[in-house]
Short mmCIF file of C-alpha atoms in Angstrom, two decimals:
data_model
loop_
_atom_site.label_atom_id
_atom_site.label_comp_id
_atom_site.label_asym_id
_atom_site.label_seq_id
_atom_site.Cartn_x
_atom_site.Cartn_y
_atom_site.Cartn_z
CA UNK A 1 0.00 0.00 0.00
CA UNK A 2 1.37 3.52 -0.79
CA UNK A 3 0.67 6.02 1.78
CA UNK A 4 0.23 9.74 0.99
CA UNK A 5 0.97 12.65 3.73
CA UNK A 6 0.12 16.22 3.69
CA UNK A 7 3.11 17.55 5.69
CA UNK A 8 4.81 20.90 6.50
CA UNK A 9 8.77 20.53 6.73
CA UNK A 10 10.38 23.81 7.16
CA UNK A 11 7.20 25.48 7.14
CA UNK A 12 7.36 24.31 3.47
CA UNK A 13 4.39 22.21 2.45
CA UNK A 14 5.20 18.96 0.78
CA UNK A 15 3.71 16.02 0.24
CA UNK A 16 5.35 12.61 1.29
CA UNK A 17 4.79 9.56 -0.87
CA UNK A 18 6.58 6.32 0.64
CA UNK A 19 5.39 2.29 0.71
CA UNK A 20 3.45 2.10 3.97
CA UNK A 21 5.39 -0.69 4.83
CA UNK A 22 8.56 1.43 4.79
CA UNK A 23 7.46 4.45 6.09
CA UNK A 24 10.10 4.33 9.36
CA UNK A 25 12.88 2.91 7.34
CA UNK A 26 15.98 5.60 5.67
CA UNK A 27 15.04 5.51 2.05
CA UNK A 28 16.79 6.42 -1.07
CA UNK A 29 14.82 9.85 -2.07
CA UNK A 30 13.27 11.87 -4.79
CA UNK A 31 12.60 15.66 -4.36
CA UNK A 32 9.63 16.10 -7.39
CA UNK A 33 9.19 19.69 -8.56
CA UNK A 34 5.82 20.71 -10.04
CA UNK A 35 5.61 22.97 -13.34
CA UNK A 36 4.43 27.05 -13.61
CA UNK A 37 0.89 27.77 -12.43
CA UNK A 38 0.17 24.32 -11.03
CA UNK A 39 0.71 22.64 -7.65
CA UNK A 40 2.03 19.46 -5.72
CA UNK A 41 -0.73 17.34 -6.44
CA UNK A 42 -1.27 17.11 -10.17
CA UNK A 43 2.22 15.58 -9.78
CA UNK A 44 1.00 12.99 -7.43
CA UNK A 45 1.45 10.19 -9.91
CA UNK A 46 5.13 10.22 -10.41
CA UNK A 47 4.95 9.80 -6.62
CA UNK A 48 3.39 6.83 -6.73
CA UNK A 49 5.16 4.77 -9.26
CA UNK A 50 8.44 6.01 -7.49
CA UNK A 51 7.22 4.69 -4.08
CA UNK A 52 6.11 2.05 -5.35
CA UNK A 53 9.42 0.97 -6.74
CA UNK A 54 10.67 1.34 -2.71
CA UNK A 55 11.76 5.16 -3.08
CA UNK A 56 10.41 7.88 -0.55
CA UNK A 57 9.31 10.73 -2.67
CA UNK A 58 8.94 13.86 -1.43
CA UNK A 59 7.18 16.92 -3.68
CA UNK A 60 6.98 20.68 -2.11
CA UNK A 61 4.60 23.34 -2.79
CA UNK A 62 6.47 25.77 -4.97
CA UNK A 63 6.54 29.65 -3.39
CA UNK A 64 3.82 31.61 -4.90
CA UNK A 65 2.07 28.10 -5.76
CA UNK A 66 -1.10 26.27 -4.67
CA UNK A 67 -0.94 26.29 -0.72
CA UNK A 68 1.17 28.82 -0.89
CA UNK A 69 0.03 31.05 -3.38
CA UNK A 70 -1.95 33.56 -1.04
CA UNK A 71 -3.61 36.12 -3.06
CA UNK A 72 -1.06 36.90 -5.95
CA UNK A 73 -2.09 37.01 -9.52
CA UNK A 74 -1.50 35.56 -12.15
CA UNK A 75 0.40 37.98 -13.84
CA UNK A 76 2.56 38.35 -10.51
CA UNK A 77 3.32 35.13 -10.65
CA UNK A 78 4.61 35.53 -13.87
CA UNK A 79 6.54 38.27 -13.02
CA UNK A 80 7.85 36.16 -10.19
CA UNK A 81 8.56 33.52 -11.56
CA UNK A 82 12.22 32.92 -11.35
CA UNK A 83 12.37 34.06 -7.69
CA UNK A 84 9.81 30.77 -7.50
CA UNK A 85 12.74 28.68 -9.52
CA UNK A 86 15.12 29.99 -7.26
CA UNK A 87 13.54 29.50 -3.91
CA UNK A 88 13.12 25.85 -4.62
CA UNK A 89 16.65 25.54 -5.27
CA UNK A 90 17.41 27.41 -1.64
CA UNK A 91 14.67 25.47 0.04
CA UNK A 92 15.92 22.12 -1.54
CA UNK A 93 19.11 22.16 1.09
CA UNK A 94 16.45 23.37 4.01
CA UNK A 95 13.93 20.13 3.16
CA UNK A 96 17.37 17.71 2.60
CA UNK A 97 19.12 18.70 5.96
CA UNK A 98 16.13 18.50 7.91
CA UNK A 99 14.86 15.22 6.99
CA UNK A 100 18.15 14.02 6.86
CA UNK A 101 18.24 14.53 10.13
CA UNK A 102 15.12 12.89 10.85
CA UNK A 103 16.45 9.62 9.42
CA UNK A 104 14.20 9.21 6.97
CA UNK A 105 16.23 10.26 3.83
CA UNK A 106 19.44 7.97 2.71
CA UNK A 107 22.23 10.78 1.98
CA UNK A 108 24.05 9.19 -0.13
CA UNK A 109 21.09 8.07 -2.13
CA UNK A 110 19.40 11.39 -2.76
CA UNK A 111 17.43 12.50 -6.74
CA UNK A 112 15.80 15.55 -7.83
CA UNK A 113 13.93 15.45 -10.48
CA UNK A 114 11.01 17.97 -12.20
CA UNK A 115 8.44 19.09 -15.04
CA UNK A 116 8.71 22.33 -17.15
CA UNK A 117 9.42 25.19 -14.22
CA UNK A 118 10.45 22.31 -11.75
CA UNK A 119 12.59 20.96 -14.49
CA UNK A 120 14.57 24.14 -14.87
CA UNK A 121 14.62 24.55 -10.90
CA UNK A 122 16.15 20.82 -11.05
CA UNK A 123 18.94 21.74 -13.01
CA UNK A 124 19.84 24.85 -10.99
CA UNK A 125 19.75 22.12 -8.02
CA UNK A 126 22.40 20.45 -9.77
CA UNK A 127 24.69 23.61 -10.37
CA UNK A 128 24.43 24.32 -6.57
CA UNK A 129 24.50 21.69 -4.34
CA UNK A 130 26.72 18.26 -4.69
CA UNK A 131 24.25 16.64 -2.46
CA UNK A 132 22.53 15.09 -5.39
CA UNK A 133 23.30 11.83 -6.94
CA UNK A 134 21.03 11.53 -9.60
CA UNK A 135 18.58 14.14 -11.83
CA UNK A 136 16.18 13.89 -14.44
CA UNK A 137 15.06 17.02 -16.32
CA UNK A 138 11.53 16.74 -17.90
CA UNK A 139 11.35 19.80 -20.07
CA UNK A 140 14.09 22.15 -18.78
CA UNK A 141 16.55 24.48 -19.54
CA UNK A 142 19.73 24.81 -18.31
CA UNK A 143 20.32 28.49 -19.71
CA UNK A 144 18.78 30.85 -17.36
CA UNK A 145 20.29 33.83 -18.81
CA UNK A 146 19.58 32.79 -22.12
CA UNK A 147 15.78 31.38 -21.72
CA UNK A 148 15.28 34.54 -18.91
CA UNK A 149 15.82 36.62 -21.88
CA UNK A 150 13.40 35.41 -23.88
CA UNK A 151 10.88 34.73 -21.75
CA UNK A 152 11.37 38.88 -20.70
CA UNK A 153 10.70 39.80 -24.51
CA UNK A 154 7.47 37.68 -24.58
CA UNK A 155 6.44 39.18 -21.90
CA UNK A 156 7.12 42.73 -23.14
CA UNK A 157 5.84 42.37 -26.55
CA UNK A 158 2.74 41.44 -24.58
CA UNK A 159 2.93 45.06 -22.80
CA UNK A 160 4.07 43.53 -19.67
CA UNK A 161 5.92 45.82 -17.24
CA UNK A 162 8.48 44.70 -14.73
CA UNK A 163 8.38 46.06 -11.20
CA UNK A 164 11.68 45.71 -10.88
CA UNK A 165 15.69 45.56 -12.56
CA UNK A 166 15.52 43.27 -15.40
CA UNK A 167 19.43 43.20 -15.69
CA UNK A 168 19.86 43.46 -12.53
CA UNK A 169 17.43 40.39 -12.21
CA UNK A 170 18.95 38.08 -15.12
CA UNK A 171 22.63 38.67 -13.17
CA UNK A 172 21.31 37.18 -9.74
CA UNK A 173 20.51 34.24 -11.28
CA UNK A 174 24.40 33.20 -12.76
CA UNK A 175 24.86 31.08 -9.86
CA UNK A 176 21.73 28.99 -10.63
CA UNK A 177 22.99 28.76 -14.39
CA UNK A 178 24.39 25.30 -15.02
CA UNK A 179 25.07 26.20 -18.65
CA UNK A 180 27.73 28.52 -17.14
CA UNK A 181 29.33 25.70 -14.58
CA UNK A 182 29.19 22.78 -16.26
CA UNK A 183 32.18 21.37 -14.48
CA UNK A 184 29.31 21.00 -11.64
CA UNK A 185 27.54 18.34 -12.66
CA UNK A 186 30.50 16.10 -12.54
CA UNK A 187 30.20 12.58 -13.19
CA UNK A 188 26.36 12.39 -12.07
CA UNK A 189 23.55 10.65 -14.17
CA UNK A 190 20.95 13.26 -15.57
CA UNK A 191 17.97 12.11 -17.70
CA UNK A 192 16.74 15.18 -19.98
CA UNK A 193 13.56 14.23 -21.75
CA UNK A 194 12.37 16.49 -24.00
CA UNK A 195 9.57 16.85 -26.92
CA UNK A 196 10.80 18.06 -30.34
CA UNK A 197 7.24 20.53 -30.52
CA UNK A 198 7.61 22.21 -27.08
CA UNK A 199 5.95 25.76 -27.42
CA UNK A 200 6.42 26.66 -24.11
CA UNK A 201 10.51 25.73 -22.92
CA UNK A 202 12.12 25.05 -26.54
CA UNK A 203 13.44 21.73 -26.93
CA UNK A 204 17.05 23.61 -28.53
CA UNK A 205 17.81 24.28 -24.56
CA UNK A 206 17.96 20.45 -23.74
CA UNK A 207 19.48 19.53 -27.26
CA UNK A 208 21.94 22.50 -26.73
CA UNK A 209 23.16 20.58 -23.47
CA UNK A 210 23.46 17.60 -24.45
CA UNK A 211 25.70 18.75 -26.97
CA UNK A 212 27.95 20.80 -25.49
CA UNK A 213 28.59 18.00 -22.68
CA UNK A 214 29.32 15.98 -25.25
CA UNK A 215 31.90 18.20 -26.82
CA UNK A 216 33.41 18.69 -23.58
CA UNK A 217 33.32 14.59 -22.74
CA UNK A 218 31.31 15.41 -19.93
CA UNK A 219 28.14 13.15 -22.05
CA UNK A 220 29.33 9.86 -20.32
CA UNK A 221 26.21 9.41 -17.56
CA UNK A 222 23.85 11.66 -19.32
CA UNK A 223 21.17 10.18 -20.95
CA UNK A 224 18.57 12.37 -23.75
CA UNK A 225 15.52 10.80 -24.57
CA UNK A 226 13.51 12.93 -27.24
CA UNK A 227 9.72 12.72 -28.48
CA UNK A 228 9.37 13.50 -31.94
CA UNK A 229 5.27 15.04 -31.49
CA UNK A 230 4.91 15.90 -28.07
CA UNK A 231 4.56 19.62 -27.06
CA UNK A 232 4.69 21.14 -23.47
CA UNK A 233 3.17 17.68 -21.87
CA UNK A 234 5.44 14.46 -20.58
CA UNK A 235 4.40 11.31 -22.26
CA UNK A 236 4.03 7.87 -20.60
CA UNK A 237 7.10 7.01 -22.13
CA UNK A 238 8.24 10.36 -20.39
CA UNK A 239 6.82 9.13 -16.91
CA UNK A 240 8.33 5.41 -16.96
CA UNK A 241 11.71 6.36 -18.43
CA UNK A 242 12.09 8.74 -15.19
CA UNK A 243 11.20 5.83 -13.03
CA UNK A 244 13.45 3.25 -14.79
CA UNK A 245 16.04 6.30 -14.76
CA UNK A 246 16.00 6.23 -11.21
CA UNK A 247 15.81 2.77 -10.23
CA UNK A 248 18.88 2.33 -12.70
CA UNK A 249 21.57 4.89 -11.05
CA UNK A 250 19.65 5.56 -7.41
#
């Protein structure tokens, strides 16, 4: 039986997906990230198949996001949206050293993993923290400058207004930018699954990784798996690669 928890950790709320009959047990574990405009729950699923497989799979609320999204709009949360990306990445570390501590989470056996905004928020995970052994990007971009930039011109040919620096804004987030340290991701299996029609993060940022890795021999444990139709939405081929993906290297 899987069990399903509604918790707060860090003041952060999560929810914790583990096989009842290793709830008390120190698990391998899987941080899930949910996508823009969404929330913990539609995510649910990867959850399951994870635990299932004897993972403990944790998934937070994202800031500005269901539980936590208060009374901001949607255009704010556009407009926040990257201090959302970063602020998982921060609150990552918070979440792993307190359950850590609780013995529930195996250290040396810890993945992140992510859709679309949780995706991208994975990647910066793995340009910050060594903590992580294994990653699997499910449409993501690695190039926050570069994908920051074009997601500001959208915006602006829309007649959106920033309340704030946009320069100033796009420079905060270099040390989030694995595209600019790729020496950080070491030797560490990452899964990038990306479809070919993507409208909403272009499928050249994941293609564009993959092959400057492999220029730089840095390809070895990374692992691209491409759909040739899909658009912004992970396929069940998507879903079970992530879970084999982790089973394999975690």
């Amino acid at each position: 039986m899987i069990q399903v928890t509604n918790e707060q950790v860090k003041n952060i709320p999560l929810l914790h997906v583990v096989r009842h009959d290793l709830q008390g047990e120190k698990l391998p574990t899987v941080f899930f990230y949910h996508g823009f405009q969404s929330e913990k729950e539609l995510y649910l699923h990867y959850g399951y198949f994870l635990a299932e497989r004897g993972f403990r799979v944790f998934l937070p609320e994202a800031k500005f996001h269901g539980e936590r999204k208060g009374t901001i709009t949607s255009s704010e949360q556009a407009m926040c949206f990257w201090d959302t990306v970063t602020a998982n990445i921060e609150e990552f570390n918070d979440l792993r050293q307190e359950l850590v501590a609780k013995s529930l989470v195996d250290e040396e056996r810890i993945g992140v993993a992510g859709v679309s905004m949780g995706a991208i928020a994975t990647l910066g995970i793995l340009a910050r923290f060594d903590t992580v052994k294994v990653a699997v990007s499910l449409m993501g971009s690695a190039y926050y400058e570069a994908f920051a930039r074009e997601l500001v011109s959208a915006a602006e040919a829309e007649g959106m207004t920033f309340p704030y620096d946009v320069e100033a804004r796009i420079a905060e987030l270099e040390p989030y930018d694995l595209s600019k340290h790729l020496e950080r991701l070491g030797n560490r299996p990452l899964l990038l699954w990306h479809g070919k029609k993507d409208d909403v993060v272009p499928f050249k940022y994941s293609e564009k990784l993959v092959d400057t890795l492999t220029l730089e021999n840095r390809a070895e444990n990374v692992e691209f798996v491409t759909d040739e139709y899909a658009k912004h939405k992970v396929s069940i081929d998507g879903i079970d690669r992530t879970t084999a993906f982790f089973q394999k290297n975690l």
